[in-house]
mmCIF file of C-alpha atoms in Angstrom:
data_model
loop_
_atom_site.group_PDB
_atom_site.id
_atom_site.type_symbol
_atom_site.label_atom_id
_atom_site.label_comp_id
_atom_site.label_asym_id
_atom_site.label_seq_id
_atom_site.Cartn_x
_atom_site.Cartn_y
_atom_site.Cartn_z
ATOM 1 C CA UNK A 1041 4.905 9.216 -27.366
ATOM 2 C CA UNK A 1042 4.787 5.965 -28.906
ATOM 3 C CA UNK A 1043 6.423 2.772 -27.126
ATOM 4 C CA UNK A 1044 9.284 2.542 -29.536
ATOM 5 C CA UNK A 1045 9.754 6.469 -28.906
ATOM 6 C CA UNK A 1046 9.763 5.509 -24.925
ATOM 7 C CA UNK A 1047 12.229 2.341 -25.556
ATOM 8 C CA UNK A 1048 14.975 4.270 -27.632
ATOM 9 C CA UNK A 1049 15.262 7.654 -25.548
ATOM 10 C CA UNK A 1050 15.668 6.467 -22.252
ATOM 11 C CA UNK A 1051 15.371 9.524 -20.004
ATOM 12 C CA UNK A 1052 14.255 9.340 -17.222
ATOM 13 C CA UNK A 1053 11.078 10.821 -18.119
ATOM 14 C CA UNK A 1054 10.455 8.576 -20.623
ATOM 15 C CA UNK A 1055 10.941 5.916 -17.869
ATOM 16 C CA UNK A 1056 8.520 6.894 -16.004
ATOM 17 C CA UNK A 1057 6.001 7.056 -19.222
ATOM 18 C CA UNK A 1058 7.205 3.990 -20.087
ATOM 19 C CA UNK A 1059 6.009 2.413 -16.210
ATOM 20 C CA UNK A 1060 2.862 4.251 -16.841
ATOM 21 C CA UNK A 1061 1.560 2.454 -19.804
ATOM 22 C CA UNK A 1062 2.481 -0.557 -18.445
ATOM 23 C CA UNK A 1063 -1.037 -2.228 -17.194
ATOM 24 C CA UNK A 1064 -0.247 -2.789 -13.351
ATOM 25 C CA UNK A 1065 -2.237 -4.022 -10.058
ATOM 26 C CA UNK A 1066 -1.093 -2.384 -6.708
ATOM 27 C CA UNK A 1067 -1.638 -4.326 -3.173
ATOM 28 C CA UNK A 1068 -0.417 -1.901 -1.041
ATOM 29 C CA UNK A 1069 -1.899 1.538 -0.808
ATOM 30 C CA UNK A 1070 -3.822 3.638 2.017
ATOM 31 C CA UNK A 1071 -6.693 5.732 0.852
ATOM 32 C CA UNK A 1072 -6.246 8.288 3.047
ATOM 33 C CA UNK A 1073 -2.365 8.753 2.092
ATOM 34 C CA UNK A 1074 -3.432 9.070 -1.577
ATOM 35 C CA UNK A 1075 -4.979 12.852 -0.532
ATOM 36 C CA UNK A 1076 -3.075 15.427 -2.723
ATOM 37 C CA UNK A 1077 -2.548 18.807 -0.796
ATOM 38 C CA UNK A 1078 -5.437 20.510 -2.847
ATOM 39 C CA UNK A 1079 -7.670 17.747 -1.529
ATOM 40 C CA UNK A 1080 -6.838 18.284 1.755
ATOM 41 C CA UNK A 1081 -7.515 22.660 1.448
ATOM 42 C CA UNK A 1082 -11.264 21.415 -0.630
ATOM 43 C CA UNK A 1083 -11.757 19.208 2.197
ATOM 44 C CA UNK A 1084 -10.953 21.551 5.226
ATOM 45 C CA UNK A 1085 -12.694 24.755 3.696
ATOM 46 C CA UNK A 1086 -16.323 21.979 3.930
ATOM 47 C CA UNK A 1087 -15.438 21.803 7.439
ATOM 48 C CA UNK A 1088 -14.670 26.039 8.275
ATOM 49 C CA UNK A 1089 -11.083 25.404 8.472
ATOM 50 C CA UNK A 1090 -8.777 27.802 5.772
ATOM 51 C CA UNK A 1091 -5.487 26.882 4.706
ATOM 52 C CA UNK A 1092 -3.438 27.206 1.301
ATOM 53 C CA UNK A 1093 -1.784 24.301 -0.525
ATOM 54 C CA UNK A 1094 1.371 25.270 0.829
ATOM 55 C CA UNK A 1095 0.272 25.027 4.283
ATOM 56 C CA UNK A 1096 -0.584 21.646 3.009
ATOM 57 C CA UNK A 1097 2.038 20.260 1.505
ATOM 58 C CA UNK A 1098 4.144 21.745 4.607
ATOM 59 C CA UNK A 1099 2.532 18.615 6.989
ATOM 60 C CA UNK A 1100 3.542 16.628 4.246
ATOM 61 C CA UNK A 1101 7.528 17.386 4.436
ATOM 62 C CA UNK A 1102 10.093 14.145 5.112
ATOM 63 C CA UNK A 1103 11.017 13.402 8.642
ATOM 64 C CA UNK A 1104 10.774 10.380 11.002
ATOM 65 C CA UNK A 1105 8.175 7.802 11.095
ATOM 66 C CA UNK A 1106 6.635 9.516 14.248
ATOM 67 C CA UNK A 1107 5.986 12.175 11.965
ATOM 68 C CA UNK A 1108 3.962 10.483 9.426
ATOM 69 C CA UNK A 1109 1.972 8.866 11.816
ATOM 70 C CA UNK A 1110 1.117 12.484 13.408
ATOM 71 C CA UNK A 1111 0.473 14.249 9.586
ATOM 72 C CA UNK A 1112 -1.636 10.854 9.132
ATOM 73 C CA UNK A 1113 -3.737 11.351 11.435
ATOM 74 C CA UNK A 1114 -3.807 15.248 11.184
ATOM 75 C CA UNK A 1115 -4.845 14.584 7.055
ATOM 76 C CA UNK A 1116 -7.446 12.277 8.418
ATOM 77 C CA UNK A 1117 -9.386 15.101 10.577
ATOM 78 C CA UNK A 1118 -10.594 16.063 7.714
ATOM 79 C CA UNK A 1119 -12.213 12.789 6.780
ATOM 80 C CA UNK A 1120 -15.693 13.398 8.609
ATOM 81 C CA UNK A 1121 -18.132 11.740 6.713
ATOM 82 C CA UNK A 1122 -19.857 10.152 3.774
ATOM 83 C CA UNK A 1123 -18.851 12.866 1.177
ATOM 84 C CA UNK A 1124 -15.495 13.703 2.108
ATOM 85 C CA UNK A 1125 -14.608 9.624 1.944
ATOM 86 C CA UNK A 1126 -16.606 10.018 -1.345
ATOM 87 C CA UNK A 1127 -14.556 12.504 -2.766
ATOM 88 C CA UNK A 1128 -11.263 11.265 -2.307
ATOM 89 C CA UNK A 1129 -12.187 7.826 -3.222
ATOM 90 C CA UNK A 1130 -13.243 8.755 -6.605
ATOM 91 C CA UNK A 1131 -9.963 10.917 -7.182
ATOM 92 C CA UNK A 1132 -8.033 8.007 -5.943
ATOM 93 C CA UNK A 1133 -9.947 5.557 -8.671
ATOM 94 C CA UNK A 1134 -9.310 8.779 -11.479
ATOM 95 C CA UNK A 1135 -5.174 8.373 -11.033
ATOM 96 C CA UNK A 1136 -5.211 4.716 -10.628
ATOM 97 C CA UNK A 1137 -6.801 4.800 -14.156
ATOM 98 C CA UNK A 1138 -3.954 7.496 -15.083
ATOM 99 C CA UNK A 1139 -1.587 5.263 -14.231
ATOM 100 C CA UNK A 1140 -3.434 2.440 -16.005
ATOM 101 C CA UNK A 1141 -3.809 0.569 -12.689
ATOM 102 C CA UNK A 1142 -6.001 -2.451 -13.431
ATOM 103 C CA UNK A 1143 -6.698 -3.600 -10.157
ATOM 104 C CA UNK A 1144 -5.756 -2.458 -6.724
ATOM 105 C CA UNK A 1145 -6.552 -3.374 -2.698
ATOM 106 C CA UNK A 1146 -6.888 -0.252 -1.534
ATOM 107 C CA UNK A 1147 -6.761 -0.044 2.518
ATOM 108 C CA UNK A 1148 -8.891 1.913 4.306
ATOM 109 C CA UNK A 1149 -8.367 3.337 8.354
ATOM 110 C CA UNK A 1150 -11.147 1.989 9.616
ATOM 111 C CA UNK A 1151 -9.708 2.006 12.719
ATOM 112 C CA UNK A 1152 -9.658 5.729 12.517
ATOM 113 C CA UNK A 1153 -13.227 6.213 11.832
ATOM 114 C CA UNK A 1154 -14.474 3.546 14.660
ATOM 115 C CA UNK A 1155 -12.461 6.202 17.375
ATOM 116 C CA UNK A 1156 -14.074 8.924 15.667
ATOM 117 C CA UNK A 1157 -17.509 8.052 16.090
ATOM 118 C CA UNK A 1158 -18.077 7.582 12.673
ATOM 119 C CA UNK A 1159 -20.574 4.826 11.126
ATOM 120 C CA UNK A 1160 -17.678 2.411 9.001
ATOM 121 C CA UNK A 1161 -20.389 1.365 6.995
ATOM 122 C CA UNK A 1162 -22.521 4.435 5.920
ATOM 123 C CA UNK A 1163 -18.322 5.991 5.308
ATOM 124 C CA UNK A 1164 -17.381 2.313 3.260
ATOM 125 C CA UNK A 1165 -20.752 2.225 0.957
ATOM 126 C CA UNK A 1166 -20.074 6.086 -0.076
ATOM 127 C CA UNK A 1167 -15.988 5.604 -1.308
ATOM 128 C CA UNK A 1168 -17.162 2.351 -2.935
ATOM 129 C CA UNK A 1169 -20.014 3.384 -4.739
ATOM 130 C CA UNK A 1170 -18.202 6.833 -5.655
ATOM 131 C CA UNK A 1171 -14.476 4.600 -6.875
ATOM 132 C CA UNK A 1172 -16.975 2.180 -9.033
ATOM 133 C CA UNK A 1173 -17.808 5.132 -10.887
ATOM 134 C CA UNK A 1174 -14.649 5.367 -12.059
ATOM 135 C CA UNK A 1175 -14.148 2.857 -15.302
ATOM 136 C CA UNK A 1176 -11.237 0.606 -16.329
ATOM 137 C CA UNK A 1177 -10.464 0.222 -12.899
ATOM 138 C CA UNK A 1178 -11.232 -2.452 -9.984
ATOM 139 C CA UNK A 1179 -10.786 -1.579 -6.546
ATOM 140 C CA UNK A 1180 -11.593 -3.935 -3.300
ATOM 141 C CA UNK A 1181 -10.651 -2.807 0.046
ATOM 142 C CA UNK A 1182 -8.448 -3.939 3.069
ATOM 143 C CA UNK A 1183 -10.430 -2.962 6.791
ATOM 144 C CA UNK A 1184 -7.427 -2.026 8.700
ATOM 145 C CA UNK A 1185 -6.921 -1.693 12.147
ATOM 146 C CA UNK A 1186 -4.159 1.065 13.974
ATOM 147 C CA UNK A 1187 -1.772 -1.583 15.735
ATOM 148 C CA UNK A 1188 -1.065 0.829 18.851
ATOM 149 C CA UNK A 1189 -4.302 1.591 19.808
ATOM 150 C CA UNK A 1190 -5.067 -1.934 21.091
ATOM 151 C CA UNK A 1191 -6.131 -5.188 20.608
ATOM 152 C CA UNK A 1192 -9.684 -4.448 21.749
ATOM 153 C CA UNK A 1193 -10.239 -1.524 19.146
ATOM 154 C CA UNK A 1194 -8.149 -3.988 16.637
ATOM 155 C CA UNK A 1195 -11.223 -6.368 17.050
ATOM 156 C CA UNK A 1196 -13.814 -3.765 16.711
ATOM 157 C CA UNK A 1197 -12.628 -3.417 13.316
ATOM 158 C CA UNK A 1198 -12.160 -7.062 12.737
ATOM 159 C CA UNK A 1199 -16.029 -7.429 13.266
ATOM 160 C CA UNK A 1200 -17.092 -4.981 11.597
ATOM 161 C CA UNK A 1201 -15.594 -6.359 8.392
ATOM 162 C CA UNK A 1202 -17.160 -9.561 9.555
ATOM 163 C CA UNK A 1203 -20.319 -8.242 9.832
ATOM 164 C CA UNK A 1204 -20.430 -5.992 6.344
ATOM 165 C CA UNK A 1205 -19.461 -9.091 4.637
ATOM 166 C CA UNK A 1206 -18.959 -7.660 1.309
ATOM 167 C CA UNK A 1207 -17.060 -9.182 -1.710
ATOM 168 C CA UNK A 1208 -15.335 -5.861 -2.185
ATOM 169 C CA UNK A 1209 -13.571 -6.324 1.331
ATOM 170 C CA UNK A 1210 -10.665 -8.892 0.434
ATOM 171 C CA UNK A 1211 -8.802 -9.041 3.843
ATOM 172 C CA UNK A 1212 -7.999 -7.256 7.014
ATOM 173 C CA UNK A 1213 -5.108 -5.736 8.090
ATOM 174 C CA UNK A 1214 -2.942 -3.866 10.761
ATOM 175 C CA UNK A 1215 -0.553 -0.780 10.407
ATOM 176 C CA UNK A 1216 0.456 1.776 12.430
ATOM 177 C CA UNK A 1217 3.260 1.544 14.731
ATOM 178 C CA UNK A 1218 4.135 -2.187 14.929
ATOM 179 C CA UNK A 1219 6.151 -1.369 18.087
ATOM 180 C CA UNK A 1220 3.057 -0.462 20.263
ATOM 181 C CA UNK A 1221 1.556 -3.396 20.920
ATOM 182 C CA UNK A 1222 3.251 -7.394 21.097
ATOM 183 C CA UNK A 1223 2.382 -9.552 18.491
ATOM 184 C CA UNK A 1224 1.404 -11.955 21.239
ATOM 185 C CA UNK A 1225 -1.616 -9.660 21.927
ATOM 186 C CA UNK A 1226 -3.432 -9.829 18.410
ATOM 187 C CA UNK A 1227 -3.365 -13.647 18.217
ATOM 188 C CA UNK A 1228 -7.296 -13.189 19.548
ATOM 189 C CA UNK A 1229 -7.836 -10.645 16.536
ATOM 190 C CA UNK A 1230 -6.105 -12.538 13.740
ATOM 191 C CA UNK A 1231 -8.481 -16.270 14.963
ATOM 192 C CA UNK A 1232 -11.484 -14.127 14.807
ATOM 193 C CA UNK A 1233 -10.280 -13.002 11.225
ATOM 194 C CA UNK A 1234 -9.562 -16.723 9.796
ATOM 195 C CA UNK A 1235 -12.647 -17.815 11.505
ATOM 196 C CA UNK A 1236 -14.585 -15.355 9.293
ATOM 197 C CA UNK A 1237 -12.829 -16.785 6.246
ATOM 198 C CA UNK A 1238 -11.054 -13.323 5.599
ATOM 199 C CA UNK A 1239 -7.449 -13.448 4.367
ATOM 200 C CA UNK A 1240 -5.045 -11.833 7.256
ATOM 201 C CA UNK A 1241 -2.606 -8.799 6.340
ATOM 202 C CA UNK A 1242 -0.357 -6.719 8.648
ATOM 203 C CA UNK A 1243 2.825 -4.090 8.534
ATOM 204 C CA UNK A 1244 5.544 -5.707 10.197
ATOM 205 C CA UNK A 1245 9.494 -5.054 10.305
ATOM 206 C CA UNK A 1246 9.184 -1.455 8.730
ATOM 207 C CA UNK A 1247 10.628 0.038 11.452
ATOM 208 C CA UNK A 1248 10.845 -2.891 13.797
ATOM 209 C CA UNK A 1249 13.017 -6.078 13.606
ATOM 210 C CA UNK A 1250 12.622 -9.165 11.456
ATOM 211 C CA UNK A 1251 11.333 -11.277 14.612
ATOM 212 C CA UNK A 1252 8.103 -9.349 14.055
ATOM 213 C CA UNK A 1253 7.902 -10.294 10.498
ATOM 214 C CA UNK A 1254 8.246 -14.183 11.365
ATOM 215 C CA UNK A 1255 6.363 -13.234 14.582
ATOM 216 C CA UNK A 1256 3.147 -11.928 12.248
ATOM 217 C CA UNK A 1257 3.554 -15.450 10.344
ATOM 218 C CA UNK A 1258 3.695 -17.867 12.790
ATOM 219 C CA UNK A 1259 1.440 -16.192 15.576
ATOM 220 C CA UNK A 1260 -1.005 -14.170 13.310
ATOM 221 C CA UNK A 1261 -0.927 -16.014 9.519
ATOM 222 C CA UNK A 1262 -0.181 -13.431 7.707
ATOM 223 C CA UNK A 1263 -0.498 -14.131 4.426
ATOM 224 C CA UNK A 1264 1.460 -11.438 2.964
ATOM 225 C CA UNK A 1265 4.180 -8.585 4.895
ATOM 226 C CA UNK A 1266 3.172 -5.084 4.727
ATOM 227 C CA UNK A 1267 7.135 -3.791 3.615
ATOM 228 C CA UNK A 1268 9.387 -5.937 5.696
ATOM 229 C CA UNK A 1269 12.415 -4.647 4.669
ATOM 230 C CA UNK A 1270 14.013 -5.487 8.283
ATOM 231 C CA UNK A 1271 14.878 -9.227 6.707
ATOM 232 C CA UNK A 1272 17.585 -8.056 5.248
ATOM 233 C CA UNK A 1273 18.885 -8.383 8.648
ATOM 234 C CA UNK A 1274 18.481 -11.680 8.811
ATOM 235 C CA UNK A 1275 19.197 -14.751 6.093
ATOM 236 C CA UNK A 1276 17.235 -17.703 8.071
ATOM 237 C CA UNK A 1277 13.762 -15.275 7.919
ATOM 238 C CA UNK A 1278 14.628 -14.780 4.102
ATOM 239 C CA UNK A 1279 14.647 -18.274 3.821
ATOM 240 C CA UNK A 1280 11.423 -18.832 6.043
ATOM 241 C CA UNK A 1281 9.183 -16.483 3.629
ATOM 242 C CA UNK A 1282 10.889 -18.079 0.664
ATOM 243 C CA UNK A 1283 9.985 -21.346 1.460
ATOM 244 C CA UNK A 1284 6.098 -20.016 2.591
ATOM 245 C CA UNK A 1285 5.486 -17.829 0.005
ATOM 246 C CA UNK A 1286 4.618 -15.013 2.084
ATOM 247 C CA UNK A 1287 5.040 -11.784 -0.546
ATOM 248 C CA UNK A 1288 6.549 -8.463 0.943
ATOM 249 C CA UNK A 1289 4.694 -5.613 -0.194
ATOM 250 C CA UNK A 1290 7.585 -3.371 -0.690
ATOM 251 C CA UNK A 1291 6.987 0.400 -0.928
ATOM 252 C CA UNK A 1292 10.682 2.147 -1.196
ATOM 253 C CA UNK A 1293 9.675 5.968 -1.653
ATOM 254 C CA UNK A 1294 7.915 5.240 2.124
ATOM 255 C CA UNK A 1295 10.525 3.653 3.229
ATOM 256 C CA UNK A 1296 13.352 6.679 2.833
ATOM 257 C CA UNK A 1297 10.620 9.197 3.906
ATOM 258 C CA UNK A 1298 9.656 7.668 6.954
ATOM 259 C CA UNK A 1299 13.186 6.911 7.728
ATOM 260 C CA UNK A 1300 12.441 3.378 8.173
ATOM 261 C CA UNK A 1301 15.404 2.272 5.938
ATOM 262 C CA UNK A 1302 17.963 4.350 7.928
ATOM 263 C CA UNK A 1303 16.512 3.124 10.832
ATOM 264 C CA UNK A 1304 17.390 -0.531 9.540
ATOM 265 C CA UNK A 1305 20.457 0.275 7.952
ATOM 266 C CA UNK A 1306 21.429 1.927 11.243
ATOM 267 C CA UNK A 1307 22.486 5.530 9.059
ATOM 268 C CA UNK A 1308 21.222 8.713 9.172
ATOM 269 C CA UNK A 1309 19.825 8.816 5.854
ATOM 270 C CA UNK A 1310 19.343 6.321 3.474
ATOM 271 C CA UNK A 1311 18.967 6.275 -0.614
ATOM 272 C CA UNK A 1312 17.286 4.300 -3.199
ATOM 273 C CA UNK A 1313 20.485 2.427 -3.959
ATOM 274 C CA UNK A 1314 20.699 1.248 -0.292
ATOM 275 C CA UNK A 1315 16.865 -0.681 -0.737
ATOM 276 C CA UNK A 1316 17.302 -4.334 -0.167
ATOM 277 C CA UNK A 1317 14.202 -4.837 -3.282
ATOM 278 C CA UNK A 1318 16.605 -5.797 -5.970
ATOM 279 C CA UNK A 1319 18.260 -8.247 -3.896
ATOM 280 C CA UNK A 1320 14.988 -9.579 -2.467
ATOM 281 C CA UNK A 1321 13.687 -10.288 -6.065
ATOM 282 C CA UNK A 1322 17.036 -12.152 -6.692
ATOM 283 C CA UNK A 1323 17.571 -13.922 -3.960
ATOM 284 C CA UNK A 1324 13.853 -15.326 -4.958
ATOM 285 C CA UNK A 1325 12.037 -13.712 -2.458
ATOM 286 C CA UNK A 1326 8.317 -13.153 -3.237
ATOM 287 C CA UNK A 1327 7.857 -9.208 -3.470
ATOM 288 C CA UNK A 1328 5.332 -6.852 -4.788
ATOM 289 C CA UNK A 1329 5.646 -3.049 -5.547
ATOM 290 C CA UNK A 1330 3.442 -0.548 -4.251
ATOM 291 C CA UNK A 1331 3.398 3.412 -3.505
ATOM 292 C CA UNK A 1332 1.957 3.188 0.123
ATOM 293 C CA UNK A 1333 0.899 6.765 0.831
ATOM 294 C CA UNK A 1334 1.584 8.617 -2.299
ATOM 295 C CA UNK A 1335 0.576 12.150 -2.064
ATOM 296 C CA UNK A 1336 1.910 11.853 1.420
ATOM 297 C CA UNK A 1337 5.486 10.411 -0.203
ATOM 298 C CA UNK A 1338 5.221 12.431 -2.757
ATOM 299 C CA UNK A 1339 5.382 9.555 -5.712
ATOM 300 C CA UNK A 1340 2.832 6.815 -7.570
ATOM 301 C CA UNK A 1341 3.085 3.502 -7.979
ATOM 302 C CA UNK A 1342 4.255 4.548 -11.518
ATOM 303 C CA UNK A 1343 7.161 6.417 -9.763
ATOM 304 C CA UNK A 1344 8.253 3.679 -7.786
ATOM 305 C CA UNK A 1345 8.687 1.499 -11.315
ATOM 306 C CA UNK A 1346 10.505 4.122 -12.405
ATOM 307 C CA UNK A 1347 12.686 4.105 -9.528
ATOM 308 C CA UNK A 1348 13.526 0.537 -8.748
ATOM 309 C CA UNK A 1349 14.645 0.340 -12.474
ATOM 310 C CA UNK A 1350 16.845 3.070 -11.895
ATOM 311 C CA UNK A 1351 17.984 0.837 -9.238
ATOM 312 C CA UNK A 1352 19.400 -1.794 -11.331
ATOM 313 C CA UNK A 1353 16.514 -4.509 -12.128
ATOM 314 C CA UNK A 1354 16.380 -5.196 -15.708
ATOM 315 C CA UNK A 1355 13.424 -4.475 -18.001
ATOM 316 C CA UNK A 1356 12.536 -8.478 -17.745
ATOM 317 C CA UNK A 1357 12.690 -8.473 -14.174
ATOM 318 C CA UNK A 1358 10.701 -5.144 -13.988
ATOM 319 C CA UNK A 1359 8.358 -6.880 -15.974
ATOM 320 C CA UNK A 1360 8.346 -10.252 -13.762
ATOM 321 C CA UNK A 1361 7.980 -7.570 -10.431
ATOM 322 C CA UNK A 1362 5.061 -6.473 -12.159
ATOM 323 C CA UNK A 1363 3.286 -9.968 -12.702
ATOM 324 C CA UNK A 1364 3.799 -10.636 -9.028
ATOM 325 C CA UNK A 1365 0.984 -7.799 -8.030
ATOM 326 C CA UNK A 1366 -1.352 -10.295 -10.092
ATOM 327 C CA UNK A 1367 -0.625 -13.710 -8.885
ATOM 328 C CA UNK A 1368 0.012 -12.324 -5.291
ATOM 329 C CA UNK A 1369 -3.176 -10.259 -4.791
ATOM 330 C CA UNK A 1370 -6.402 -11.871 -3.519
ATOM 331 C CA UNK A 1371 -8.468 -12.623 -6.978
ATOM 332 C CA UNK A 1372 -10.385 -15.564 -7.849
ATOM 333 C CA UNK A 1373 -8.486 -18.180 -10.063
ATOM 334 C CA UNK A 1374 -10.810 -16.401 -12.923
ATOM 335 C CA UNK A 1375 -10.401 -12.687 -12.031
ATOM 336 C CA UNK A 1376 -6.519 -13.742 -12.023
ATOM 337 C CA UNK A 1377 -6.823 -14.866 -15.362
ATOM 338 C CA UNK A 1378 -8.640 -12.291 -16.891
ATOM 339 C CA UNK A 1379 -6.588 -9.612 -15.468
ATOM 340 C CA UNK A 1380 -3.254 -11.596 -16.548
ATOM 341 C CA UNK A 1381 -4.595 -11.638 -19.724
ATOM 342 C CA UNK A 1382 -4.873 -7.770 -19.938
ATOM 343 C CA UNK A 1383 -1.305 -7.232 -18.679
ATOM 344 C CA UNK A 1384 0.804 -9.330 -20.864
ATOM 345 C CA UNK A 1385 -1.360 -8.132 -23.803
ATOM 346 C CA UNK A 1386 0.225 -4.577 -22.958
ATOM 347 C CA UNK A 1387 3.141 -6.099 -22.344
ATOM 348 C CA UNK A 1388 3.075 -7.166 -25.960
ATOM 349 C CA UNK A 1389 1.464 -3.854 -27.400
ATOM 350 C CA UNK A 1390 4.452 -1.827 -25.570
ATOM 351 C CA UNK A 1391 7.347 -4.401 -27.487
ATOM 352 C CA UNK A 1392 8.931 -5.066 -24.377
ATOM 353 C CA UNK A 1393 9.180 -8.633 -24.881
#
């Protein structure tokens, strides 16, 4: 279907086509949540454990964000060395290049494989040298850290990244639950990371409150918000990441199936047209879109364009949302360029300006 084809139709499967073409660059995705169900069953049968896709995709139903931490870390058992990181990384690089994903920083649970016993670096040279087969796509990596195991494992990581010192590791990062450990605790962490020159990343006020985005800021330097969304509680820490430039990396398919948006909302449920993105982006808030864990959520990063059109940004400011990934991801001045370049050339070839 051709773009004019796309432009005049309008479904909502065009849409979606339509966000697909587009050239994009996604800052916020976890490897290990990009494992489709038939990845996990072709992963478990190397290890002498049987299960059907259904059985699968069953760990992967909605519920709360306890949940996905558990199916997380159950989808990650299956992770146990070189080759299985080698596999999924390449099937991650063959949909970003579906999806015509020109660049994305992909993070990676090191965390997970330091408890685990695993060697980080033997694991890290296998999915990078397996993704780089992969062309029309660049990937670089975020070593992240699981917030509620501890500072002292938190640091493990931390050096680790230190010590691979790679050009395809672009920061360092901390998810998990972001209500199992103080702020106050990873200060230690986050001055080894700036001390190592590494740029500084963590999820903050997903599920809790928008004192631990500002917290993560101040305390930590963060230089961007893994989601966020709980500052739409609060005007004055708005204004504070305004006036910083600290981007939001804002996943909304995540945040309804972890509940996280109920949670802030203080509902039940929650729905696309409750998301606080569209009046981030106009309020002028610096935000970038991203899928988070997609075969665990059940979307792409295509999807998600789709989506927040649906709710109510215009094709311009779909278009400026876009950009953002670009000038907000951690490129050099010329990899900026060059990749800017690509984008608003397919911009131009898809008439949408």
């Amino acid at each position: 279907m051709n773009a004019k084809t796309i432009k005049t139709t309008m479904t909502g499967h065009d849409h979606e086509q339509l966000w697909t073409a587009l050239p994009k660059a996604e800052l916020h995705v976890h490897l290990e949540g990009s494992i489709e169900p038939a990845t996990v069953v072709e992963l478990a049968a190397h290890h002498g454990v049987q299960m059907t896709v259904e059985e699968a995709s069953a760990r992967y139903a909605p519920g709360d964000f306890a949940q996905f931490i558990e199916s997380f870390i159950w989808v990650t058992s299956f992770l146990r060395g070189p080759e299985d990181y080698a596999l999924i990384a390449r099937r991650f690089a063959e949909s970003m290049k579906r999806q015509n994903v020109l660049y994305a920083e992909v993070t990676l649970s090191i965390g997970i494989m330091f408890r685990r016993n695993q060697d980080p670096a033997v694991n890290f040279a296998a999915l990078r040298d397996a993704a780089a087969q992969v062309p029309g796509v660049r990937l670089t990596y975020i070593f992240d850290a699981v917030r509620q195991w501890g500072a002292a494992p938190a640091m493990e990581v931390a050096r680790i990244a230190a010590a691979l010192r790679s050009p395809d590791i672009v920061a360092y990062g901390i998810g998990g639950d972001e209500l199992g450990l103080p702020t106050s605790d990873l200060r230690g962490v986050y001055d080894f990371v700036a001390s190592q020159g590494m740029h500084r990343l963590i999820h903050a006020g997903e599920i809790g409150g928008p004192e631990l985005v500002r917290e993560a800021v101040e305390m930590l330097g963060a230089e961007r918000i893994g989601h966020g969304i709980a500052v739409m509680r609060d005007e004055r820490t708005m204004d504070f990441l305004a006036a910083r430039n600290i981007p939001l990396e804002v996943c909304p398919t995540s945040n309804l199936r972890t509940g996280a948006l109920a949670r802030q909302i203080g509902k039940e449920t929650a729905g696309y047209e409750q998301h606080p993105l569209p009046s981030f982006f106009r309020r002028g808030l610096p935000v970038t879109l991203s899928s988070d864990d997609p075969a665990m959520f059940e979307t792409t990063v295509s999807g998600e364009y789709a989506h927040v059109h649906r709710m109510g940004l215009t094709t311009l400011e779909m278009l400026r949302l876009a950009e953002a990934s670009f000038h907000h991801a951690f490129l050099s001045a010329d990899d900026r360029s060059a990749l800017l370049e690509k984008f608003h050339s397919g911009v131009s070839a898809l008439s949408l300006v």
